[in-house]
PDB file of C-alpha atoms in Angstrom:
ATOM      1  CA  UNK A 447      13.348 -98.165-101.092  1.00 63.00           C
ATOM      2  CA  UNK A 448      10.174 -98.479 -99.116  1.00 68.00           C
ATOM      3  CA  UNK A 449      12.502 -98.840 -96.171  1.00 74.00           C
ATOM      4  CA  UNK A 450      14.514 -95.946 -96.821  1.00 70.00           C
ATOM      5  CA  UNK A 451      11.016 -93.600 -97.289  1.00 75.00           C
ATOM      6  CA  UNK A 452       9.429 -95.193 -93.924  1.00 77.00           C
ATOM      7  CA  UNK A 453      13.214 -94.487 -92.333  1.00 76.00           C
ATOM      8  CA  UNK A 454      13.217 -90.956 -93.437  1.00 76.00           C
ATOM      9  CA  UNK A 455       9.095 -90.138 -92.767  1.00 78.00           C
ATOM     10  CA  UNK A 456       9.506 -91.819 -88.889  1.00 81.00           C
ATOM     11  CA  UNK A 457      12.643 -89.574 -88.654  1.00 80.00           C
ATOM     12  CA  UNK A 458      10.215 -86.653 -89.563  1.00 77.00           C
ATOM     13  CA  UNK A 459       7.962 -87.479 -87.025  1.00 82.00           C
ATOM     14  CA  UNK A 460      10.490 -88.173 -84.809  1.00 84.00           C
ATOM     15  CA  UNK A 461      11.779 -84.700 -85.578  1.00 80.00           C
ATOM     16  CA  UNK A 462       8.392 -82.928 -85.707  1.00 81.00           C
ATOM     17  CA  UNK A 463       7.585 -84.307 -82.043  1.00 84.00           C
ATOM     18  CA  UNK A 464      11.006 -82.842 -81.204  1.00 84.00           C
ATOM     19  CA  UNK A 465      10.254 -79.549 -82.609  1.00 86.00           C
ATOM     20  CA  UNK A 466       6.907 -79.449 -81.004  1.00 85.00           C
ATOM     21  CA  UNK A 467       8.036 -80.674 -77.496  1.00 85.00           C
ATOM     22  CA  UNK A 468      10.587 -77.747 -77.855  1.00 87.00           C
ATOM     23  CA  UNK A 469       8.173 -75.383 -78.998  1.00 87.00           C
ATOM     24  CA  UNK A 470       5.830 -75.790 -75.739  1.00 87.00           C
ATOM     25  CA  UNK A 471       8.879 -76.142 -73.714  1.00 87.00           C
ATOM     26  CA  UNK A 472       9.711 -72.431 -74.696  1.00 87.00           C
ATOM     27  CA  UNK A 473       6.303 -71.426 -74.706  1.00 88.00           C
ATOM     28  CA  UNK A 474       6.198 -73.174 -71.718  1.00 88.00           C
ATOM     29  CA  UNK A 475       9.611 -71.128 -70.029  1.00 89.00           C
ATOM     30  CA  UNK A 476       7.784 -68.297 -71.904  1.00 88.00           C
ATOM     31  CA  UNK A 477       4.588 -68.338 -69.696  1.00 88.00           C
ATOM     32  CA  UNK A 478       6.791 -69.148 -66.921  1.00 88.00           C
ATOM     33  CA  UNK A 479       9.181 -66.317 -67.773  1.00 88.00           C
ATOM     34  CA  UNK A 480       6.210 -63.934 -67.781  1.00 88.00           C
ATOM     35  CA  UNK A 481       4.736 -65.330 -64.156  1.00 88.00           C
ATOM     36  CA  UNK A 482       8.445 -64.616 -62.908  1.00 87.00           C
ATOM     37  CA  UNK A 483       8.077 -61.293 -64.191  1.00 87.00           C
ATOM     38  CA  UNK A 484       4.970 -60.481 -62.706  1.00 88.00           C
ATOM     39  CA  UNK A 485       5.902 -61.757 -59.663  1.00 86.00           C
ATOM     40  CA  UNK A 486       9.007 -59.507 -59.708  1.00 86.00           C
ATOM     41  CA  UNK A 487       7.084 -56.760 -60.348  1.00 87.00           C
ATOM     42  CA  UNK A 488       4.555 -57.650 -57.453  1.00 86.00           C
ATOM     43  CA  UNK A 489       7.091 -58.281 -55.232  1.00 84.00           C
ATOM     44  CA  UNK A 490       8.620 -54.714 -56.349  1.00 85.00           C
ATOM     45  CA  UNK A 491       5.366 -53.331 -55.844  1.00 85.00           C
ATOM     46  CA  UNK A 492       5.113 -54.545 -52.466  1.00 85.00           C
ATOM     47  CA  UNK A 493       8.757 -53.850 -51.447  1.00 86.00           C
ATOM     48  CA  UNK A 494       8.303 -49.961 -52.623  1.00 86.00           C
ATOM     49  CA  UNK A 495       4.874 -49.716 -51.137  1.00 86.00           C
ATOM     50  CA  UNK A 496       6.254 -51.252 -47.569  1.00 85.00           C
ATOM     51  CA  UNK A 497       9.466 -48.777 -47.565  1.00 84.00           C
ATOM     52  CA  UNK A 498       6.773 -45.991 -48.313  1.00 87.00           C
ATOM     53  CA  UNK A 499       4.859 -47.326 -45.644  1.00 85.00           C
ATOM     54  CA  UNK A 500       7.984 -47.411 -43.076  1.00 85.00           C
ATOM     55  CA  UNK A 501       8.828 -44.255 -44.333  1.00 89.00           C
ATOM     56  CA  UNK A 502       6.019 -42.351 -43.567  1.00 86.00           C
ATOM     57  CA  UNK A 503       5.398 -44.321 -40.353  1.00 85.00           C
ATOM     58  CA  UNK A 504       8.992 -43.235 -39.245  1.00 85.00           C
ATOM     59  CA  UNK A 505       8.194 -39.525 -40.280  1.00 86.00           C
ATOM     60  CA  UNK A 506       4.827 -39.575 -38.436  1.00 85.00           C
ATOM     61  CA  UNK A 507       6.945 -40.659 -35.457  1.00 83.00           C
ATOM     62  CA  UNK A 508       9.229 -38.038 -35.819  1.00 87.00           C
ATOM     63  CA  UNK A 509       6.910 -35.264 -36.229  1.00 87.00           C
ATOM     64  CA  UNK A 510       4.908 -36.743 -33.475  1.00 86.00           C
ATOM     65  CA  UNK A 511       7.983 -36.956 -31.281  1.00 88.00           C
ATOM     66  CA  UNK A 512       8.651 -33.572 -32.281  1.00 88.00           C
ATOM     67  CA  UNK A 513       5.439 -32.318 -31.750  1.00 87.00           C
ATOM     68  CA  UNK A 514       5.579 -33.485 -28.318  1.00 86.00           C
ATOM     69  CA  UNK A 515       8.713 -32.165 -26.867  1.00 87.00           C
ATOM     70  CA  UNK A 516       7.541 -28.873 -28.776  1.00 87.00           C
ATOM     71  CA  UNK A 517       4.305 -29.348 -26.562  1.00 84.00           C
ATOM     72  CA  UNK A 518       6.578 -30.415 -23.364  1.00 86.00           C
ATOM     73  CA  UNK A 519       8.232 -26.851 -24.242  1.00 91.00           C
ATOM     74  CA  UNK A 520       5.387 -24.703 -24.498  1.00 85.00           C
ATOM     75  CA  UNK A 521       4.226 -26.615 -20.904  1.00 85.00           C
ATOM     76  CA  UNK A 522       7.219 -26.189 -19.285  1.00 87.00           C
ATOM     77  CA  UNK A 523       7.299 -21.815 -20.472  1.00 86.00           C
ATOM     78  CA  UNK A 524       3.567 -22.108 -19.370  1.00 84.00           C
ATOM     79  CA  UNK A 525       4.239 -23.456 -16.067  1.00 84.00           C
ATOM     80  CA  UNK A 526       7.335 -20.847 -15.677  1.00 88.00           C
ATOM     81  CA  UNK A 527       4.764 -17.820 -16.581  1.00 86.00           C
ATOM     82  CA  UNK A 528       2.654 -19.456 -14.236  1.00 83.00           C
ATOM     83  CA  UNK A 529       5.082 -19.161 -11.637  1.00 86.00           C
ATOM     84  CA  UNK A 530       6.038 -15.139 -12.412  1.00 87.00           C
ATOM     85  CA  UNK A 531       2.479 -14.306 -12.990  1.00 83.00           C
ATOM     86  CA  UNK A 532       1.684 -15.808  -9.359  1.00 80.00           C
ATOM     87  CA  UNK A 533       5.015 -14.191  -7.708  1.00 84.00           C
ATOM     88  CA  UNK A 534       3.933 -10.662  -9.282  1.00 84.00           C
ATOM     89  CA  UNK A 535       0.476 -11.354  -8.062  1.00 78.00           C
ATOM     90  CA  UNK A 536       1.968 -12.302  -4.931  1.00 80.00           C
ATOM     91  CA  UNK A 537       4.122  -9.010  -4.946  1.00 83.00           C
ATOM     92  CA  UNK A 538       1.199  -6.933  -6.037  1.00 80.00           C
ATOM     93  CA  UNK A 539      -1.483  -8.559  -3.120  1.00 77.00           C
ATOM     94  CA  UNK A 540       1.264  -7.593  -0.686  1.00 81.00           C
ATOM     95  CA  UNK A 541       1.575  -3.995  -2.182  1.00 78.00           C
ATOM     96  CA  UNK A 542      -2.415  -3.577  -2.310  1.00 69.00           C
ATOM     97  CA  UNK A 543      -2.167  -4.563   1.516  1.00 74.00           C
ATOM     98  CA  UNK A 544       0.544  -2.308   2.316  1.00 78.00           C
ATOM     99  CA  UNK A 545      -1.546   0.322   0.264  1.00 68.00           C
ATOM    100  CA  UNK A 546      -4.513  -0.145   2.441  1.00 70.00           C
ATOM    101  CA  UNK A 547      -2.713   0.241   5.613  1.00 71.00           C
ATOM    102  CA  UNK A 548      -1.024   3.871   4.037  1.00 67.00           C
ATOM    103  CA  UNK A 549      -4.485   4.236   2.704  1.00 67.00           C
ATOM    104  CA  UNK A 550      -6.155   3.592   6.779  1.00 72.00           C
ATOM    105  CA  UNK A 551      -3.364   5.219   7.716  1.00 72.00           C
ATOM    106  CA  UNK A 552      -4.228   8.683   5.609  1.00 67.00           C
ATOM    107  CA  UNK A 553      -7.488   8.341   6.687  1.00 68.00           C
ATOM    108  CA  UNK A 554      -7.147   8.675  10.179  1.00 71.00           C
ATOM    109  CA  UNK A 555      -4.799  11.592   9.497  1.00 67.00           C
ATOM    110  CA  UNK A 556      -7.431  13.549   8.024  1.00 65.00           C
ATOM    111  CA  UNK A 557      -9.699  12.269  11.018  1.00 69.00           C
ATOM    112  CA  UNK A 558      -7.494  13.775  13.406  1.00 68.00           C
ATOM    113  CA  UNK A 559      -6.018  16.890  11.545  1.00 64.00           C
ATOM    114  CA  UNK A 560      -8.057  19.634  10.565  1.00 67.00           C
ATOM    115  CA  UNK A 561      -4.984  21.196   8.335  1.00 67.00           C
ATOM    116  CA  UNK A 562      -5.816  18.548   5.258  1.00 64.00           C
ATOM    117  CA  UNK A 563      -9.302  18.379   3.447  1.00 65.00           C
ATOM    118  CA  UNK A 564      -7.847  15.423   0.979  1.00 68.00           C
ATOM    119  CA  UNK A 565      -5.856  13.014   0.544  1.00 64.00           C
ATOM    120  CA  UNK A 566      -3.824  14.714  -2.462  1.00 67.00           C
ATOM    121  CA  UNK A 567      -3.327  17.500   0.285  1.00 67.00           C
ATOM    122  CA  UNK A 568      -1.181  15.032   2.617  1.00 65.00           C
ATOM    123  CA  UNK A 569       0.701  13.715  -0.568  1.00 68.00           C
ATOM    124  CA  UNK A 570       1.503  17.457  -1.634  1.00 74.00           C
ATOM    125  CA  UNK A 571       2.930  18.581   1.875  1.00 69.00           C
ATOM    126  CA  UNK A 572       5.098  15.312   1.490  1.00 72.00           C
ATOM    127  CA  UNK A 573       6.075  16.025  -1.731  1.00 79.00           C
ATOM    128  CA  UNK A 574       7.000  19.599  -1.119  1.00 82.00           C
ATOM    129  CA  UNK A 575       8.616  18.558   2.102  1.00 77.00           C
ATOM    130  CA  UNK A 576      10.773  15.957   0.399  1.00 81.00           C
ATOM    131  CA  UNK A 577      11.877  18.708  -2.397  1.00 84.00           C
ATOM    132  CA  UNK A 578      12.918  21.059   0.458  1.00 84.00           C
ATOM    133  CA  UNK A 579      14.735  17.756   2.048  1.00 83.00           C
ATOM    134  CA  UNK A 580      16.738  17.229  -1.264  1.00 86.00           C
ATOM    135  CA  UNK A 581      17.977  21.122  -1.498  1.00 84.00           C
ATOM    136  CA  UNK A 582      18.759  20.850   1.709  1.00 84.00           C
ATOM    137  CA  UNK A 583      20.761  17.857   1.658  1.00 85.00           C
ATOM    138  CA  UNK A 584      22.509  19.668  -1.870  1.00 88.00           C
ATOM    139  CA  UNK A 585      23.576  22.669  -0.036  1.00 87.00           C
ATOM    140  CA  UNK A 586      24.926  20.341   2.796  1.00 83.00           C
ATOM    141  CA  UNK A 587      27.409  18.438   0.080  1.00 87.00           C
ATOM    142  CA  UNK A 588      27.451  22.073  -1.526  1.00 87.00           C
ATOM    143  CA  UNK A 589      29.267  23.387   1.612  1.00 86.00           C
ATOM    144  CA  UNK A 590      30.597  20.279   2.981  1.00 85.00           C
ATOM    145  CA  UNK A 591      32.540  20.446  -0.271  1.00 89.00           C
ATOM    146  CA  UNK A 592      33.449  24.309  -0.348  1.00 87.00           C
ATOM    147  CA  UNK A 593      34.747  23.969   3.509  1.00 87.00           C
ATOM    148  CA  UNK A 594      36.994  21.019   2.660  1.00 89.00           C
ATOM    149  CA  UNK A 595      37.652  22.997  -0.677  1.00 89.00           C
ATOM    150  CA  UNK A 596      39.200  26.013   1.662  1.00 87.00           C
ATOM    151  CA  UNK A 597      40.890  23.673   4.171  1.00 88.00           C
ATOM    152  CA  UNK A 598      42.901  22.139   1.835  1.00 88.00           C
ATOM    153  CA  UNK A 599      43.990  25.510   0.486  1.00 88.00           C
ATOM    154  CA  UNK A 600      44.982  26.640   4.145  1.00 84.00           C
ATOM    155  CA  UNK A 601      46.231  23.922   4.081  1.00 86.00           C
ATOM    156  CA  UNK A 602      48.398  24.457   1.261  1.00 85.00           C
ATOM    157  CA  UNK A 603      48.880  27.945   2.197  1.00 82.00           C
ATOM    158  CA  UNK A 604      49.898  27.465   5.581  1.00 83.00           C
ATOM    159  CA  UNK A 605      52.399  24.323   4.199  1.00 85.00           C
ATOM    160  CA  UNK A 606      53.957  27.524   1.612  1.00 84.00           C
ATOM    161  CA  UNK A 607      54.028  30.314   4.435  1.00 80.00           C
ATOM    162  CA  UNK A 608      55.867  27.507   6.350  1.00 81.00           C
ATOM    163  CA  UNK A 609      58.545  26.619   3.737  1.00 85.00           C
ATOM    164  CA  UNK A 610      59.079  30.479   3.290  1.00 79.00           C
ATOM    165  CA  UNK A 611      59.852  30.831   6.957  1.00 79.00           C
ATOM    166  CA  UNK A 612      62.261  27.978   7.061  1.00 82.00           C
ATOM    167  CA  UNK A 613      64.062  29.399   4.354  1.00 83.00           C
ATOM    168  CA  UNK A 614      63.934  33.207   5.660  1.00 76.00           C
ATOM    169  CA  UNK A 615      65.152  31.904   9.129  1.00 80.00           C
ATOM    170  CA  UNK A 616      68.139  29.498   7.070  1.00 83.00           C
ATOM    171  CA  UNK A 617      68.728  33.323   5.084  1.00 79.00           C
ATOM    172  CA  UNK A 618      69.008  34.937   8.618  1.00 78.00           C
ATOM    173  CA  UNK A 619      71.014  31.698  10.358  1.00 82.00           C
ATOM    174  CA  UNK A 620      73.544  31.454   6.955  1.00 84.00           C
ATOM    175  CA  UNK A 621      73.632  35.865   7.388  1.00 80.00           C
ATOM    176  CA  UNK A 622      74.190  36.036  11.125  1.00 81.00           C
ATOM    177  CA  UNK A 623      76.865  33.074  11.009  1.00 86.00           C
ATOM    178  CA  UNK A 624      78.259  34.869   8.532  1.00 81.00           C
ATOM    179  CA  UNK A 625      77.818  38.468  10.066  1.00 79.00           C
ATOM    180  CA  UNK A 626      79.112  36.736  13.502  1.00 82.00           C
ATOM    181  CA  UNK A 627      82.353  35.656  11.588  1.00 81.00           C
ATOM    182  CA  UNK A 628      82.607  38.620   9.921  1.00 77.00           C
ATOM    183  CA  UNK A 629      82.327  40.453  12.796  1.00 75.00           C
ATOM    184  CA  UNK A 630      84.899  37.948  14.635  1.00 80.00           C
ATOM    185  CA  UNK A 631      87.351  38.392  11.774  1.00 78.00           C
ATOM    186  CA  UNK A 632      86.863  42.373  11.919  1.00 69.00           C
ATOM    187  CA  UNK A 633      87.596  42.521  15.776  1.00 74.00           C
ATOM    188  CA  UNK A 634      90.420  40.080  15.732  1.00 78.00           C
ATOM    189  CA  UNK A 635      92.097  41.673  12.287  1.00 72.00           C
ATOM    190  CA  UNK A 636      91.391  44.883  14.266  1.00 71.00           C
ATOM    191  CA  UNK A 637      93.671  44.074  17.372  1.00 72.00           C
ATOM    192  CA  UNK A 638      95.955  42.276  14.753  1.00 70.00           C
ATOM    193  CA  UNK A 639      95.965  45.913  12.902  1.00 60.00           C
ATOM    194  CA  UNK A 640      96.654  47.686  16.472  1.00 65.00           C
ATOM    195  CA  UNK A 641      99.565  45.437  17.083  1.00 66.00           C
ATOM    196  CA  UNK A 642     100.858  45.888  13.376  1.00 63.00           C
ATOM    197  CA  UNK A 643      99.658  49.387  12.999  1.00 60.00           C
ATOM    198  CA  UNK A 644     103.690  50.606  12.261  1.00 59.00           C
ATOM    199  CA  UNK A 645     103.515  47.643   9.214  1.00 66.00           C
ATOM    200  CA  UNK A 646     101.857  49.652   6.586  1.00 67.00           C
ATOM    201  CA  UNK A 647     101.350  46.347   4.393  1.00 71.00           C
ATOM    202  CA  UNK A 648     100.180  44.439   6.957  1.00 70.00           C
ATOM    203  CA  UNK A 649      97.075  47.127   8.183  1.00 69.00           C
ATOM    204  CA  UNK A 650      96.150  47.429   4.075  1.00 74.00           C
ATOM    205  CA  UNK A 651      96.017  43.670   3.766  1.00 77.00           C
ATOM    206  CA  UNK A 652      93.692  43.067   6.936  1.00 76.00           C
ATOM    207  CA  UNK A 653      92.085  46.428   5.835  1.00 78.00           C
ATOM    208  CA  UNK A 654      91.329  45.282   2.421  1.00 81.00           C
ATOM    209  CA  UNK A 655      90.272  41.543   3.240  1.00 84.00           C
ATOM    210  CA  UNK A 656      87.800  43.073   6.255  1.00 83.00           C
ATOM    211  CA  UNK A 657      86.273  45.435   2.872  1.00 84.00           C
ATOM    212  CA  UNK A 658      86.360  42.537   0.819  1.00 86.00           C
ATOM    213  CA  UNK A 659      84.114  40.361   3.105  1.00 84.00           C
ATOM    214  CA  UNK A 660      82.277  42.657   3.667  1.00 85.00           C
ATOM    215  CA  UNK A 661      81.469  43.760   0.145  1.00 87.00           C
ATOM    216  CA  UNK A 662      80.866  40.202  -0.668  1.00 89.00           C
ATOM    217  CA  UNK A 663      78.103  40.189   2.216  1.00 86.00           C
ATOM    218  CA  UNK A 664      76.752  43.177   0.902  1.00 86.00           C
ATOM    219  CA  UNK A 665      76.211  42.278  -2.506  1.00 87.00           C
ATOM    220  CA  UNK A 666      74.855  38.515  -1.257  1.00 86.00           C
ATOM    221  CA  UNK A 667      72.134  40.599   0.516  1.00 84.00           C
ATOM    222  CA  UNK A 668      71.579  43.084  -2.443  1.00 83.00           C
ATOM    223  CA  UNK A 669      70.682  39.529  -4.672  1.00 83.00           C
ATOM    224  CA  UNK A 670      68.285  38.725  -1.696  1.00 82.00           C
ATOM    225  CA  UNK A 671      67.028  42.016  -2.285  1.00 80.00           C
ATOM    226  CA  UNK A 672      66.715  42.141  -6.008  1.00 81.00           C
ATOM    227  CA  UNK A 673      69.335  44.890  -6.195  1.00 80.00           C
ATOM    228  CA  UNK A 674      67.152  47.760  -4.730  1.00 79.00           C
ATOM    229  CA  UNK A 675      70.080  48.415  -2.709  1.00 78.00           C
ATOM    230  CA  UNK A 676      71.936  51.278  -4.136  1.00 82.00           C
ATOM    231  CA  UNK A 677      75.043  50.363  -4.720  1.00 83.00           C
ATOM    232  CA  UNK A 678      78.443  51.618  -2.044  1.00 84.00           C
ATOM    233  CA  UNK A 679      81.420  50.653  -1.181  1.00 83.00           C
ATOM    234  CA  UNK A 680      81.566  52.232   2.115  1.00 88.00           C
ATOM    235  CA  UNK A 681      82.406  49.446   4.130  1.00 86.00           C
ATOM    236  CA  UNK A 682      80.550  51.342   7.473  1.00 87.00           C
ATOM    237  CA  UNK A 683      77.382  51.618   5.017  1.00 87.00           C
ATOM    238  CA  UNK A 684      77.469  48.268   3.987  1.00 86.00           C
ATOM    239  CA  UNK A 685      77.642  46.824   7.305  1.00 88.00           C
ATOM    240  CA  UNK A 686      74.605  49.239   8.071  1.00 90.00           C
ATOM    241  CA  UNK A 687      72.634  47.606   5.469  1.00 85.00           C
ATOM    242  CA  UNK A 688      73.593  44.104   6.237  1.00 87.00           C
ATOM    243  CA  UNK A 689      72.503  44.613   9.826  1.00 88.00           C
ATOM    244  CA  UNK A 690      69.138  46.352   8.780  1.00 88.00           C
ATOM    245  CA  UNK A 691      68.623  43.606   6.100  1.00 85.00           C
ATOM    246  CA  UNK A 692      68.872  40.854   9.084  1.00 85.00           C
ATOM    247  CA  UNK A 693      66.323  43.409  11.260  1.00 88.00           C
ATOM    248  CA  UNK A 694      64.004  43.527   8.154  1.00 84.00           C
ATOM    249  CA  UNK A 695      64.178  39.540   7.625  1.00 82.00           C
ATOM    250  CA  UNK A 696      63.430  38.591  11.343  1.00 85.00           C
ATOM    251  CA  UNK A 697      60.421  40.685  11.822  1.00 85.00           C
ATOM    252  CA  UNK A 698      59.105  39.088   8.258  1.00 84.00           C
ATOM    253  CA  UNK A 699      59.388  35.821   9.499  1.00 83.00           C
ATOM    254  CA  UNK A 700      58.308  36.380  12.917  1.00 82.00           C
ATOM    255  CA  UNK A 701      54.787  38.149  11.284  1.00 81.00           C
ATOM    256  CA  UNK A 702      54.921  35.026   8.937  1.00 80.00           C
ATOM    257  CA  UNK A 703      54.606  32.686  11.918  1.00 80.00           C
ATOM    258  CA  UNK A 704      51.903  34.726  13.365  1.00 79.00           C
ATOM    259  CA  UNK A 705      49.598  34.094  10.967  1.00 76.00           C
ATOM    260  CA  UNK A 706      50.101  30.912  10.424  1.00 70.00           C
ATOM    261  CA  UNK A 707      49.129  30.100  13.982  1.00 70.00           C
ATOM    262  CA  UNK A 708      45.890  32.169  13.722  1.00 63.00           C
TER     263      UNK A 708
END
């Protein structure tokens, strides 16, 4: 029995050791646990603080870099304005000199000619001379432009006095062909009439057709003449009128052509 008890108390030792070497062991993964953490959080820490660190380093570079090609900018616009500001001084050194010499130039002008007191004087003769330059130059275009103005209307008027005389001499060529052939036809139905003058039908055939063309002529000369012929049929009348209509045409044209070469 005293076996048994020692049996069971070593086994509670036994156990108790166990208990307690399990007890630090988890305090002991506790502690170590909690270093792990800390050093997790330090190395966290440190992680975060270098990407803050990188980051702003990498911003300050940029901004730097930025403000640098902003300053490379602003040299490169100064050094441009440089360069106008010494081409307009340029410009405007060379305008003072040419200046001068107008200004020595006045000068001796006003040496030499009694007519000017000043300066101003000089400057208002050229002034007033260049005005009377201008209007005189204006009335030059002014008439340049009314003489071409009325040669292109002589022309134009000579070009229609022209087309009316071709077509008054084609009325008198078309009238006199047709007066000649009237004419022809009246002589030769004449000595046709002579020879047939015992044919009664025959002489008031050739009769009527010599009446006939020359009523037709008649009336073709009465259109020409808006019908301020009075109207006959007188065949010796007509004829008259024809002729005088021809007369009265040629001396139109020949007037017409007259003044067109003056």
């Amino acid at each position: 029995m005293l076996e048994v008890e020692n049996g069971l108390n070593q086994q509670k030792e036994e156990f108790a050791m166990k208990i307690e070497s399990l007890v630090q062991r988890r305090e002991e993964l506790a502690r170590k646990e909690a270093q792990l953490k800390e050093s997790l959080a330090k190395f966290d820490k440190f992680l975060k603080e270098n990407d803050a660190k990188r980051t702003r380093a990498l911003k300050k570079s940029l901004d730097e870099r930025k403000t640098r090609e902003q300053k490379e900018i602003e040299i490169q616009q100064l050094r441009e304005a440089i360069g106008r500001l010494s081409l307009k001084n340029d410009k405007q050194s060379r305008a003072v000199d040419i200046n001068l010499a107008y200004q020595r130039y006045m000068e001796s002008v006003l040496e030499s000619v009694e007519e000017f007191g000043e300066t101003k004087d000089i400057l208002a003769r050229y002034d007033t001379l260049a005005a009377t330059n201008q209007e005189l130059l204006q009335r030059a275009r002014e008439a340049q432009d009314k003489t071409e103005s009325d040669r292109l209307a002589f022309m134009h008027a000579t070009e229609e006095k022209n087309n009316l005389i071709l077509n008054y001499n084609n009325d008198i060529a078309r009238l006199q062909t047709k007066l000649e052939e009237l004419q022809l036809n009246s002589a030769r139905w004449q000595a046709e009439c002579d020879h047939t003058m015992n044919n009664a039908t025959q002489k008031s055939l050739l009769l009527g057709q010599i009446k006939m063309a020359t009523n037709n002529l008649f009336n073709l000369v009465k259109v020409h003449l808006n019908n301020r012929l009075n109207p006959t049929n007188d065949t010796l009348v007509q004829l008259d009128k024809i002729q005088q209509f021809i007369v009265d045409l040629s001396e139109i044209t020949a007037d017409l052509q007259i003044s067109c070469c003056s």
